[in-house]
XYZ file of C-alpha atoms in Angstrom:
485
model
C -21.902 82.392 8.449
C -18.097 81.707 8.499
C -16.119 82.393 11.740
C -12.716 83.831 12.121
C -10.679 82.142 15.367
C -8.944 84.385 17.972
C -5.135 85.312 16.861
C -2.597 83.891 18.583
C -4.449 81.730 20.673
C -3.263 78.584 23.134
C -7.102 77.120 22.764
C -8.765 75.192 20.708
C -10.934 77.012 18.313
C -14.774 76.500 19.779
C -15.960 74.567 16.920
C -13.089 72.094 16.969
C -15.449 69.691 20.003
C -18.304 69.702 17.517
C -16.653 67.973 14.792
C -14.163 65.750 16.982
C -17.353 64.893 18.883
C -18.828 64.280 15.229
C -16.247 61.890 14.355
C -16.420 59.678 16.943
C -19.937 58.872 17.165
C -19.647 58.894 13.025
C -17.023 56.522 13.393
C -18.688 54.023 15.755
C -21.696 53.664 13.890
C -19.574 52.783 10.781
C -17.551 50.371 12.166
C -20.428 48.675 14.546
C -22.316 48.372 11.887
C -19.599 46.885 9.351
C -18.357 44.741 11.776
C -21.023 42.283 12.479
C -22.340 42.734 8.417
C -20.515 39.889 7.278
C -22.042 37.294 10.264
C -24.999 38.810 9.811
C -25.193 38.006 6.078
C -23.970 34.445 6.852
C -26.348 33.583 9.803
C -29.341 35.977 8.993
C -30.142 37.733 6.012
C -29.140 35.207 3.413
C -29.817 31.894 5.067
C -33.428 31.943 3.027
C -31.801 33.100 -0.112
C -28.922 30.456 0.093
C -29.393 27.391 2.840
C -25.886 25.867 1.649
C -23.425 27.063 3.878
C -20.390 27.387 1.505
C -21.879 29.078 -1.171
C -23.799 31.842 1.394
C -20.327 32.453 2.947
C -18.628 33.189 -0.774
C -22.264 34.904 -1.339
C -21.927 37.270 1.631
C -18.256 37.989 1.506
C -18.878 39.239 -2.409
C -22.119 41.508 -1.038
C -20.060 42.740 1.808
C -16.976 43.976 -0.161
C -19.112 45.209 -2.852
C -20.642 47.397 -0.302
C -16.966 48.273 0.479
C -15.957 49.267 -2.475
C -18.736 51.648 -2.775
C -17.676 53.627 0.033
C -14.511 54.173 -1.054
C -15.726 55.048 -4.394
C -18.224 57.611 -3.209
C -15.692 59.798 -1.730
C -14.704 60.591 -5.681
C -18.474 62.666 -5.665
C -18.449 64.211 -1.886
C -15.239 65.700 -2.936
C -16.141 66.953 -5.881
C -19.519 68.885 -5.000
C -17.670 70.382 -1.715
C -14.452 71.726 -3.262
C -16.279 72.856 -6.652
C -20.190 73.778 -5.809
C -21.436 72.920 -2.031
C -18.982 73.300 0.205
C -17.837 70.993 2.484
C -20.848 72.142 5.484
C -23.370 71.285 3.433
C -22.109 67.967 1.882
C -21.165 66.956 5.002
C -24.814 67.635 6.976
C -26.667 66.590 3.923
C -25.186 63.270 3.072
C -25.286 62.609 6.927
C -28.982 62.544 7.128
C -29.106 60.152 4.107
C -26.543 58.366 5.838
C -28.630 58.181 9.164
C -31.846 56.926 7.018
C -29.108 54.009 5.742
C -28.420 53.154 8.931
C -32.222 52.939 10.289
C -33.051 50.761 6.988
C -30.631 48.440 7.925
C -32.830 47.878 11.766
C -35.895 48.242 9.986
C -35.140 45.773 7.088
C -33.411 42.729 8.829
C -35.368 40.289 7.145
C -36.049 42.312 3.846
C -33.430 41.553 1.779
C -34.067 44.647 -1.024
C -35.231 46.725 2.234
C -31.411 46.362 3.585
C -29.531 46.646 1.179
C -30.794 49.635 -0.124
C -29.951 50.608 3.451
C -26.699 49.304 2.323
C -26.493 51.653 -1.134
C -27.508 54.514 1.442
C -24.532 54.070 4.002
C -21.985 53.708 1.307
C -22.927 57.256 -0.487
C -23.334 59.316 2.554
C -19.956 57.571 4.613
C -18.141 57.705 1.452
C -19.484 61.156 0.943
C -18.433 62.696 3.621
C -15.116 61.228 4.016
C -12.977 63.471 2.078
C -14.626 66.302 3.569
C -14.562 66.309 7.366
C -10.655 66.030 8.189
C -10.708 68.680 5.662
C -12.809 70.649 7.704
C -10.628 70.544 10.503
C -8.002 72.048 8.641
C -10.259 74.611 7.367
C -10.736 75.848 11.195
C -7.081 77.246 11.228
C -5.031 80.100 10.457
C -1.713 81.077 10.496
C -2.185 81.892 14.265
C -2.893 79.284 15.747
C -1.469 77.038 13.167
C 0.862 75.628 16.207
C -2.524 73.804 17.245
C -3.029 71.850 14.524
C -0.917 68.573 15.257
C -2.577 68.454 18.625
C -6.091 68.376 17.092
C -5.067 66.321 14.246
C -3.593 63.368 16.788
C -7.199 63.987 18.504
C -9.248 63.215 15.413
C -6.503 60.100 14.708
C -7.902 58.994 17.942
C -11.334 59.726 17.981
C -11.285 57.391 15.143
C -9.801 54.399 16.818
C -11.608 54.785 20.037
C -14.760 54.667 17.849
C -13.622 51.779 16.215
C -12.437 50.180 19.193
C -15.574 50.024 21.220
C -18.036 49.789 18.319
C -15.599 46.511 18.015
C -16.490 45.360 21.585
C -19.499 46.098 21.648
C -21.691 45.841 18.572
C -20.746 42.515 17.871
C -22.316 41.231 21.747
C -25.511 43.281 20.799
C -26.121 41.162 17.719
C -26.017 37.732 19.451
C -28.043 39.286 23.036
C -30.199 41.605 21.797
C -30.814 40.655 17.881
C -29.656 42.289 14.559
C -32.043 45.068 14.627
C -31.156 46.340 17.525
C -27.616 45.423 17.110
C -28.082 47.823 13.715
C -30.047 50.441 15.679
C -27.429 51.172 17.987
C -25.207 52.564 15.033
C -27.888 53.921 13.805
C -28.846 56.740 16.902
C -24.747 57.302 17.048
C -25.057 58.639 13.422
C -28.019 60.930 14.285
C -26.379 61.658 17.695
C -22.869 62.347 15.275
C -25.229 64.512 13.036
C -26.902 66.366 15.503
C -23.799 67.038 17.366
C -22.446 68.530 13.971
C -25.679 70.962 13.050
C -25.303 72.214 16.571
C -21.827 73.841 15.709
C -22.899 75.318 12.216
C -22.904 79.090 14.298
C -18.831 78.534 14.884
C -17.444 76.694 11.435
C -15.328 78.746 9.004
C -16.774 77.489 6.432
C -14.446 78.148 2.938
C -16.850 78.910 -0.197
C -16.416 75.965 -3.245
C -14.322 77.172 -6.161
C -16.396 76.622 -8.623
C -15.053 74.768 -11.992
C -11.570 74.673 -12.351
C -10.336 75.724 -16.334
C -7.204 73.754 -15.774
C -8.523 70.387 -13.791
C -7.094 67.441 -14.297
C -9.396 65.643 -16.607
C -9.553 69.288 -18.841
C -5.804 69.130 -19.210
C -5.616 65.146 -20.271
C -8.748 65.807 -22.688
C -7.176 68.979 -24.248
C -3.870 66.941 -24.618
C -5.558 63.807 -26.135
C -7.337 66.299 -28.323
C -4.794 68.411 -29.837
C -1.796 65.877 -30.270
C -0.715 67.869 -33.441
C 0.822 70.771 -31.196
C 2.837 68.311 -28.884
C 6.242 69.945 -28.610
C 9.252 67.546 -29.805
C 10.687 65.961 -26.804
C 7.740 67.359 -24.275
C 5.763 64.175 -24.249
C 2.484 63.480 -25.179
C 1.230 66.385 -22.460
C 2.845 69.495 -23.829
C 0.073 69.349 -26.555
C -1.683 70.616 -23.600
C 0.465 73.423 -23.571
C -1.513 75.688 -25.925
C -4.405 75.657 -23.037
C -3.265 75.203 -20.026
C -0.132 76.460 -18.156
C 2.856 74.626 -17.375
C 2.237 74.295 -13.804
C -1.298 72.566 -14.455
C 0.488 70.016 -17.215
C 3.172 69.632 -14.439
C 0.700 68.601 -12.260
C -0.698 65.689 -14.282
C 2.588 64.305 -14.627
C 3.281 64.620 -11.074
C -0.650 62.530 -10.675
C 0.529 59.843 -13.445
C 4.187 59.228 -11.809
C 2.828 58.411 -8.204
C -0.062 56.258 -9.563
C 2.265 54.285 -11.934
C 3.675 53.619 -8.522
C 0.785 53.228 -6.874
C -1.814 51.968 -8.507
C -0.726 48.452 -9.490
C 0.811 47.641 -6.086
C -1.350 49.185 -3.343
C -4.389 47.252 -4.016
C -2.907 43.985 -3.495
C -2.696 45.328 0.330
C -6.332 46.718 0.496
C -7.429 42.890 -0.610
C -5.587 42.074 2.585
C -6.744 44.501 4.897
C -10.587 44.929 4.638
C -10.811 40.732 4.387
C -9.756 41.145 8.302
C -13.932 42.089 7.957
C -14.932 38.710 6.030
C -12.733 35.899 5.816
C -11.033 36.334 9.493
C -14.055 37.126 10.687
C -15.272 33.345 8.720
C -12.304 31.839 10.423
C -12.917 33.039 13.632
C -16.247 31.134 13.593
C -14.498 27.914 13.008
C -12.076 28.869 16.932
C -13.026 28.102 20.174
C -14.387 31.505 21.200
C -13.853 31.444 25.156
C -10.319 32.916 26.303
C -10.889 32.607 30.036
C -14.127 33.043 31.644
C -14.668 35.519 28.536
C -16.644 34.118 25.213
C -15.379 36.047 22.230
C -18.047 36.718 19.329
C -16.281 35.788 16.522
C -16.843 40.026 14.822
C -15.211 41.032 18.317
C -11.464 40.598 17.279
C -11.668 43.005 14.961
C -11.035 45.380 18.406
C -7.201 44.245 18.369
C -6.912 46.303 15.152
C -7.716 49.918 16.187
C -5.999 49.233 19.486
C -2.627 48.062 18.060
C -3.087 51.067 15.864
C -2.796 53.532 19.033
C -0.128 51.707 20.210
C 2.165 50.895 17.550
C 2.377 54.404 15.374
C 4.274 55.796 18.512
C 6.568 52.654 18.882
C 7.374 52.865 15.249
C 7.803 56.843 14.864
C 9.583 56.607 18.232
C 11.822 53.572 18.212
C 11.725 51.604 14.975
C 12.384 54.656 12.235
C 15.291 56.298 13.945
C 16.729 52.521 14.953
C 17.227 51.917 11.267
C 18.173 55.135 10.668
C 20.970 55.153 12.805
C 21.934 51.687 11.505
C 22.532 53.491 8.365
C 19.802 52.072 6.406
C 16.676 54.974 6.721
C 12.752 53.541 6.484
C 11.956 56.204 3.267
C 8.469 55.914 2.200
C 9.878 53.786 -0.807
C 10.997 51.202 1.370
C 7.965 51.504 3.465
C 5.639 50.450 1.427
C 7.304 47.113 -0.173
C 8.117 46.483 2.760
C 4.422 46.606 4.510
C 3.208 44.531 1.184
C 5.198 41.895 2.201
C 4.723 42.134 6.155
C 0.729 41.792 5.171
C 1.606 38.660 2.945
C 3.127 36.912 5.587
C -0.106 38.020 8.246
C -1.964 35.941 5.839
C 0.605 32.785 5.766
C 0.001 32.732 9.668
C -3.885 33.357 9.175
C -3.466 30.387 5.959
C -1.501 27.930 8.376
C -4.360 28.194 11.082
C -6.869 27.331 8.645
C -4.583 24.450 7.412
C -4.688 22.424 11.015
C -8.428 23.754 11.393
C -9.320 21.699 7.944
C -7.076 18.995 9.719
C -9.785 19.429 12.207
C -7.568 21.233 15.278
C -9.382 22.540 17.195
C -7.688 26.429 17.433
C -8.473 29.341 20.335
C -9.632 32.359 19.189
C -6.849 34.261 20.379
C -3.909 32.839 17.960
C -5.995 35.615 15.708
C -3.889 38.036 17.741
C -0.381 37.284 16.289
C -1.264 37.849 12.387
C -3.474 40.835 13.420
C -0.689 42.121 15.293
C 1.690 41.853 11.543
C -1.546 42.834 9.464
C -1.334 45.958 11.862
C 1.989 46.921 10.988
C 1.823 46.139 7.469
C -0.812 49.134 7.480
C 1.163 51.146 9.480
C 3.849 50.672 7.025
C 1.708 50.961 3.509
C -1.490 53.246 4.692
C -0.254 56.202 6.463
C 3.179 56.316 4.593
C 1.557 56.100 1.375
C -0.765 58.779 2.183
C 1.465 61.247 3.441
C 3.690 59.556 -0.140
C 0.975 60.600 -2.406
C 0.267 64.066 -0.360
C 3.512 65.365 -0.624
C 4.501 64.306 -4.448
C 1.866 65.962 -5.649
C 1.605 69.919 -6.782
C -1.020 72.221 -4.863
C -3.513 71.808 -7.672
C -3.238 68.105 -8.233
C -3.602 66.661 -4.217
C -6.986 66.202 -4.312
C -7.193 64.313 -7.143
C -4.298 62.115 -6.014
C -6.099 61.439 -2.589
C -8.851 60.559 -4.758
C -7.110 58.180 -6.987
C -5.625 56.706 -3.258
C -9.014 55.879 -2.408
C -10.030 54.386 -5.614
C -7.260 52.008 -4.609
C -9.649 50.708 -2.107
C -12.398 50.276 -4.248
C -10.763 48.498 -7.040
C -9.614 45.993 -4.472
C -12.932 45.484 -2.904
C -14.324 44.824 -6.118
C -11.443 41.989 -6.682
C -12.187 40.571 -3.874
C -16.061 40.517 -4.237
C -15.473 39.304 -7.837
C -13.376 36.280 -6.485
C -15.581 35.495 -3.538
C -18.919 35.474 -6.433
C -16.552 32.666 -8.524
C -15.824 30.418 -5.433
C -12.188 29.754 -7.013
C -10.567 29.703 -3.943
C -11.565 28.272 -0.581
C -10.636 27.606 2.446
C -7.014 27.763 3.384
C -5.793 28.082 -0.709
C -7.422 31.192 -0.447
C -5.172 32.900 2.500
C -2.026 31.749 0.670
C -3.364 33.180 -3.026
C -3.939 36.579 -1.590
C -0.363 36.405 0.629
C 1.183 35.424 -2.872
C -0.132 38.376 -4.854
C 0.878 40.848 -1.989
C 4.463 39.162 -1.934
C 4.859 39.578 -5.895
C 3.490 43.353 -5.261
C 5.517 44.153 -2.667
C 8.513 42.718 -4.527
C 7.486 44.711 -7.663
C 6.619 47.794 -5.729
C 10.409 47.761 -4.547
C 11.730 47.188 -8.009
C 9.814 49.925 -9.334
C 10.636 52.498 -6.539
C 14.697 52.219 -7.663
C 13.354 54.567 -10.466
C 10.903 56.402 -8.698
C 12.179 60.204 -8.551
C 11.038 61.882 -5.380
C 9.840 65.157 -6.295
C 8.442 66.785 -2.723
C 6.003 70.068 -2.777
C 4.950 70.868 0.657
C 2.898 73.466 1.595
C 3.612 76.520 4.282
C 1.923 75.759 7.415
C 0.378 72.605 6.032
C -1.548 70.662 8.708
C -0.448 66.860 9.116
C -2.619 64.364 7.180
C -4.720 62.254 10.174
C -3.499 58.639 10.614
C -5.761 55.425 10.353
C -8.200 56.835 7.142
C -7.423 56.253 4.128
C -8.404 59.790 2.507
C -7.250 62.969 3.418
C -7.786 66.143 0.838
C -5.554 68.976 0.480
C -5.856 69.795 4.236
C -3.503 73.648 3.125
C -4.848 75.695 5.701
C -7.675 78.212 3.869
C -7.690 82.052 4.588
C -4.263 82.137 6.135
């Protein structure tokens, strides 16, 4: 049953360990096992199905961000049954024991081909699932007193989320060439049931906030009662205020508020998200083509992905610390709307470095592995720039009753991209180097048209009392208002 926490207290609540403990392990078996996917495809599962080389890499970089785009599209239904029927508990525990069969197809089914990637379908439904729901349920854990807490545990979930990242990075990657892909896929697998098991054992302490049933006024009932009744549209109001008759003006206010940020949004932000998650595929394609050993130390080409999450950790202080208030005192203030052009653009010119490496490695240069740390050091900052600001961006623009939809609309972001990017990789159009330089183009003209757009953006901010902080380094975060304050 749901738990109150102590007033006024200087501890952590005692459920707070469960799901930070949660997290981590959740987090490490996502990211070891979508790290080594894409070599895996290449050198494993699909050498049967596809012996030429060329056309299994553009085969397995369209399966792997196909996969990707379903778990950021999944997140649209885990939401949804835990804010209107289930409750986040249940749709969290539930969908993590599907997601723990995924995982343990995936080690079962290394040379089954259906057998895996139904594993695959599995993974994406219950890690999508339950990502709009669990830094909710941190925020669900506090009150107003001990609302002073929440930063702290917040910046401990950011980095239980990196470390995870970090080491399945290291780590996973060095299973799959010493040990072999299924146990290089069964490691992530006992972390999930370890992450699951660690969550059931804390069901005694969660406050756990009842679903709110159907909303009258949701989003979708106000645009379909609009479209509907066009007839009563009030002169001047916009095609909305048919709405009006329906619905109150706070719920039609809201609906703007969703269409203004994603006419923003929505054709800019995916050009970065075809950026970012290639760092999983066609980095991890170039790093294949390096020489691997940096010292007495052989790099698996999967392994770099570590830099990422660690230049994460470092960087969001430098920036928040040093960089913002620089160019604020210079006169000339980082905004959000600046921001984000600006990270477009950053991550268009990671990809001219990444392109220029693969120029002089087609010209047969031979390249170290460790040049791949200068463009993942400006890919990093790029999502520094465009991921957390637009998330907090879309978070604060948006009314009470209209964040979650927003945060789901931020995700489907992701997916659309993934889908691009699987679509192109299926074609073949580009290879090679023309590829980097076509997707560093299209994030250029984004970024450039994100920045022209934002000189007639209105900021309209509605922020919550007590709100807690959205985490840094995911790409969802719900209406995190603190419940039962």
């Amino acid at each position: 049953m749901a738990k109150t926490t102590p007033a006024s207290s200087s501890r952590f609540p005692p459920q707070i360990p469960f799901i930070i403990g949660n997290e981590a392990c959740e987090r490490f078996s996502f990211y070891g096992m979508r790290n080594i996917l894409m070599v895996f495809l290449m050198d494993y599962l699909l050498r049967n199905v596809n012996p030429d080389a060329a056309m299994r890499e553009a085969m397995a970089k369209s399966h792997f961000h196909l996969f990707m785009s379903g778990v950021y599209f999944f997140p649209l239904f885990g939401g949804y049954l835990a804010d209107r029927f289930l409750g986040k508990y249940r749709v969290i525990f539930w969908l993590s024991l599907l997601y723990c069969v995924g995982q343990f197809c995936l080690a079962l089914f290394v040379e089954n081909i259906y057998g895996f990637y139904t594993g695959l379908l599995l993974i994406s439904l219950g890690s999508g699932g339950i990502k709009p729901c669990v830094s909710a349920m941190v925020g669900d854990q506090f009150t107003a007193e001990n609302k002073h807490l929440v930063k702290k545990v917040f910046a401990i979930f950011y980095w239980s989320i990196n470390l995870g990242s970090f080491f399945a990075s290291l780590f996973i990657p060095l299973a799959l060439k010493n040990l072999g892909p299924a146990v290089a896929f069964g490691i992530p697998g006992v972390l999930m049931l370890i992450a699951t098991v660690i969550y059931w054992a804390g069901r005694h302490h969660y406050v756990m906030v009842p679903p709110t049933g159907r909303n009258p006024h949701s989003f979708f009932r106000v645009v379909f009662s609009a479209l509907g009744n066009q007839s009563q549209r009030t002169p001047g109001g916009g095609w909305l205020s048919a709405a009006r008759a329906r619905h109150p003006e706070e719920a039609i206010e809201g609906v703007r508020a969703v269409f203004r940020i994603n006419l923003l949004l929505m054709p800019t932000i995916p050009f970065f998200w075809m950026l970012f998650d290639q760092k999983a595929s066609t980095w991890v394609v170039q790093a294949k083509a390096m020489d691997p050993h940096v010292g007495s130390f052989t790099f698996q080409p999967s392994q770099m992905q570590f830099i990422n999450p660690a230049l994460v950790m470092i960087l969001i202080p430098v920036l928040a610390a040093v960089v913002y208030p620089a160019f604020q005192r210079m006169g000339w203030e980082l905004t959000p709307l600046r921001r984000m052009p600006l990270g477009l653009v950053i991550g268009a010119l990671s990809y001219v470095i990444a392109g220029y490496y693969q120029v002089l490695i087609e010209g047969h240069t031979v390249l170290n592995i460790s040049w791949q740390i200068l463009p993942y050091i400006v890919l990093t900052v790029a999502e520094i720039l465009v991921s957390t600001t637009g998330l907090e961006f879309a978070y604060t623009q948006a009314p009470r009753e209209m964040k979650s939809v927003v945060q789901s609309l931020w995700l489907l972001n992701s997916t659309l991209a993934n889908v691009a990017v699987a679509i192109a990789a299926a074609l073949n159009i580009f290879k090679g180097s023309a590829q980097f330089f076509f997707y560093a183009g299209l994030a250029a003209l984004a970024g450039i048209g994100m920045a022209l757009m934002a000189r007639r953006y209105t900021v309209r901010d509605y922020y919550q009392e007590a709100a807690p902080p959205i985490p840094v380094g995911e790409r969802a975060a719900p209406d995190l208002s603190p419940k039962g304050a």
